[in-house]
mmCIF file of C-alpha atoms in Angstrom:
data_model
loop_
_atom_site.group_PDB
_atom_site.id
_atom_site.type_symbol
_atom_site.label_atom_id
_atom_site.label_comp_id
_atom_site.label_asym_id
_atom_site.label_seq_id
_atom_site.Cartn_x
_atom_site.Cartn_y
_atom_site.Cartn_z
ATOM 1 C CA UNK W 4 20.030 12.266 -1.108
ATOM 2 C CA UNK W 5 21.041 8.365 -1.187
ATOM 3 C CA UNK W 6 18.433 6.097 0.372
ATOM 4 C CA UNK W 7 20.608 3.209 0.694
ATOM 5 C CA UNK W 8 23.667 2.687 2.923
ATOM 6 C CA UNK W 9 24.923 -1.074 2.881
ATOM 7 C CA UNK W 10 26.223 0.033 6.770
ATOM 8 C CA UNK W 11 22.731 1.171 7.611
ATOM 9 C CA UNK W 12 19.966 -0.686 5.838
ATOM 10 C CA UNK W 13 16.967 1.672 6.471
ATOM 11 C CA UNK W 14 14.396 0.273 3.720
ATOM 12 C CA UNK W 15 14.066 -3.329 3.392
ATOM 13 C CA UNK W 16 10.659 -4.259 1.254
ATOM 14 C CA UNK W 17 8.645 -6.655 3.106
ATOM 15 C CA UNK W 18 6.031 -7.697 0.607
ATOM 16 C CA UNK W 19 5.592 -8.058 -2.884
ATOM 17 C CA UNK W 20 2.666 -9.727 -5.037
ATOM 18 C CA UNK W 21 0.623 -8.803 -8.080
ATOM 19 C CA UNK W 22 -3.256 -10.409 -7.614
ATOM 20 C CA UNK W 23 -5.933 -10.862 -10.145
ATOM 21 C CA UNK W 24 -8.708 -10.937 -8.169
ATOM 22 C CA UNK W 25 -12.883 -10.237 -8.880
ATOM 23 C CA UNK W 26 -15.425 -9.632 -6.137
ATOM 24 C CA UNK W 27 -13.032 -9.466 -3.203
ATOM 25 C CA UNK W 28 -13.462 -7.555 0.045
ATOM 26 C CA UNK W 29 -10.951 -7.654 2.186
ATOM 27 C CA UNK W 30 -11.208 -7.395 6.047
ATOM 28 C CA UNK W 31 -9.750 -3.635 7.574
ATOM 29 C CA UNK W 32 -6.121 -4.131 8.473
ATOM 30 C CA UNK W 33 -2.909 -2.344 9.204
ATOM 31 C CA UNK W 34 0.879 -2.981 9.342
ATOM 32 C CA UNK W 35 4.067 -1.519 10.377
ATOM 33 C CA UNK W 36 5.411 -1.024 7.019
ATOM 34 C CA UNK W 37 4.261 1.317 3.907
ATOM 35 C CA UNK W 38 2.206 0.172 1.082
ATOM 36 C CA UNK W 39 1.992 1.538 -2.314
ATOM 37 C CA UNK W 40 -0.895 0.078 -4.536
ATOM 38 C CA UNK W 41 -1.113 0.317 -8.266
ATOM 39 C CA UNK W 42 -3.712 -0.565 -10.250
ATOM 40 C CA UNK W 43 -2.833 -1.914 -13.832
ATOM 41 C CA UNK W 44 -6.321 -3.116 -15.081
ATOM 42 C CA UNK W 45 -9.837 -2.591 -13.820
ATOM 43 C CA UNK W 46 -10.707 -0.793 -10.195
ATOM 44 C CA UNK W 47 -11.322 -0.560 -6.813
ATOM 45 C CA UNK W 48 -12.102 0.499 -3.772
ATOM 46 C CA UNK W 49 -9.635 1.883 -1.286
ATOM 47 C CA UNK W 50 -10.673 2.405 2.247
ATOM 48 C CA UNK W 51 -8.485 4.278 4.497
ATOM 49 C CA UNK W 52 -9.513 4.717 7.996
ATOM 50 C CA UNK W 53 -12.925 5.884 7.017
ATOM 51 C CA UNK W 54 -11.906 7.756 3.535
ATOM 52 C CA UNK W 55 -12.693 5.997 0.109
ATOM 53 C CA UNK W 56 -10.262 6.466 -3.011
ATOM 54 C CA UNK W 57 -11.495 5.037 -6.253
ATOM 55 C CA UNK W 58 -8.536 4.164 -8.245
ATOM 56 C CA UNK W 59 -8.593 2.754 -11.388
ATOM 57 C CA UNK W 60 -5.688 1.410 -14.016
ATOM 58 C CA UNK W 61 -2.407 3.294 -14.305
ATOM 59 C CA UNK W 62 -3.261 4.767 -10.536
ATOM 60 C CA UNK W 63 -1.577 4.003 -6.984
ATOM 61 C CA UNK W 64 -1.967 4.855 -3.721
ATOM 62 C CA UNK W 65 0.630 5.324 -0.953
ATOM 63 C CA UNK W 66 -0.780 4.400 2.849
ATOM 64 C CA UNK W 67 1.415 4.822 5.580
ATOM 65 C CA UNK W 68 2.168 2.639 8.676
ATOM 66 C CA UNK W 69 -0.199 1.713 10.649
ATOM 67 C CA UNK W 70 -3.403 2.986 9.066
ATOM 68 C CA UNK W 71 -6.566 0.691 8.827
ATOM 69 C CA UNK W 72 -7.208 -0.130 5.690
ATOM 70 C CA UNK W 73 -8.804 -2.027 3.046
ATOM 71 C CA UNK W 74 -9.662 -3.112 -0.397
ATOM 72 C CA UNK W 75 -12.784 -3.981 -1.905
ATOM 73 C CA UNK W 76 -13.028 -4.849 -5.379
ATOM 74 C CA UNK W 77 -16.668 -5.589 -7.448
ATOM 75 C CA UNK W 78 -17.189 -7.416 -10.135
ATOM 76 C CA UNK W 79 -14.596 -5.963 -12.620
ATOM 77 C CA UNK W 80 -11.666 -7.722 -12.740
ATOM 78 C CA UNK W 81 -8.329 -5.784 -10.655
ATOM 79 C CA UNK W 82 -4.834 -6.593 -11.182
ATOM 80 C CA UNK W 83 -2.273 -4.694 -8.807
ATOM 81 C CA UNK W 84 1.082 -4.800 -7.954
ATOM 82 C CA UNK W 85 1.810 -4.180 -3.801
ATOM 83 C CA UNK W 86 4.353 -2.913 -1.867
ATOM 84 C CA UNK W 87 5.222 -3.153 1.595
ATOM 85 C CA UNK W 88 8.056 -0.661 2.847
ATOM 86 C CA UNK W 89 9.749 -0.458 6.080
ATOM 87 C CA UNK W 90 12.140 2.374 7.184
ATOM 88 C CA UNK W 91 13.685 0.851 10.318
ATOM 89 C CA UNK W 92 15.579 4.155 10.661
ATOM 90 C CA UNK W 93 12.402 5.862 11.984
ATOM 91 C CA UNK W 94 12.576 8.073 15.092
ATOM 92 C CA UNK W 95 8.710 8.141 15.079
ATOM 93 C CA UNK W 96 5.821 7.361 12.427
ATOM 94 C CA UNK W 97 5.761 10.606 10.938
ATOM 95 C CA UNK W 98 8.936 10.342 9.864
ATOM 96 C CA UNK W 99 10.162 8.956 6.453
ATOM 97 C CA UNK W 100 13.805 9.029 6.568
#
């Protein structure tokens, strides 16, 4: 399966940034696109809708679209890489491709 048609751009990655950040807690959001988090050093917090996932180095964590979310990191010292994906070829939000 190819994923990328230069007639029919379905992914286009709308954010990237790596953070080094210590006692952070960020406010519940969501977004239209994907987001993949990884976790090279330290750990955190992950709050999806109402579900917490500890992740620590070497781990990610996929959300989809449009799921409240948010990160809360303590006093150790997280570095992570994020993602944002959006498939524009969607028929609905279930769908990936």
């Amino acid at each position: 399966m190819n994923l990328y048609y230069p007639s029919k751009p379905y992914i286009s990655l709308t954010a990237f940034y790596a953070l080094s950040l210590s006692d952070y807690k960020m406010n519940l959001h969501s977004h239209p696109s994907f987001e993949i988090m990884y976790v090279t050093k330290g750990c955190c917090e992950v709050f999806i809708e109402k579900e917490k996932h500890l992740l620590e180095a070497h781990q990610f964590i996929f959300i989809d679209a449009n799921l409240p979310h948010r990160l809360f990191i303590e006093e150790d010292q997280l570095f992570h890489a994020e993602f944002g994906i959006f498939l524009s070829g969607r028929k609905n939000k279930n769908q990936f491709i």
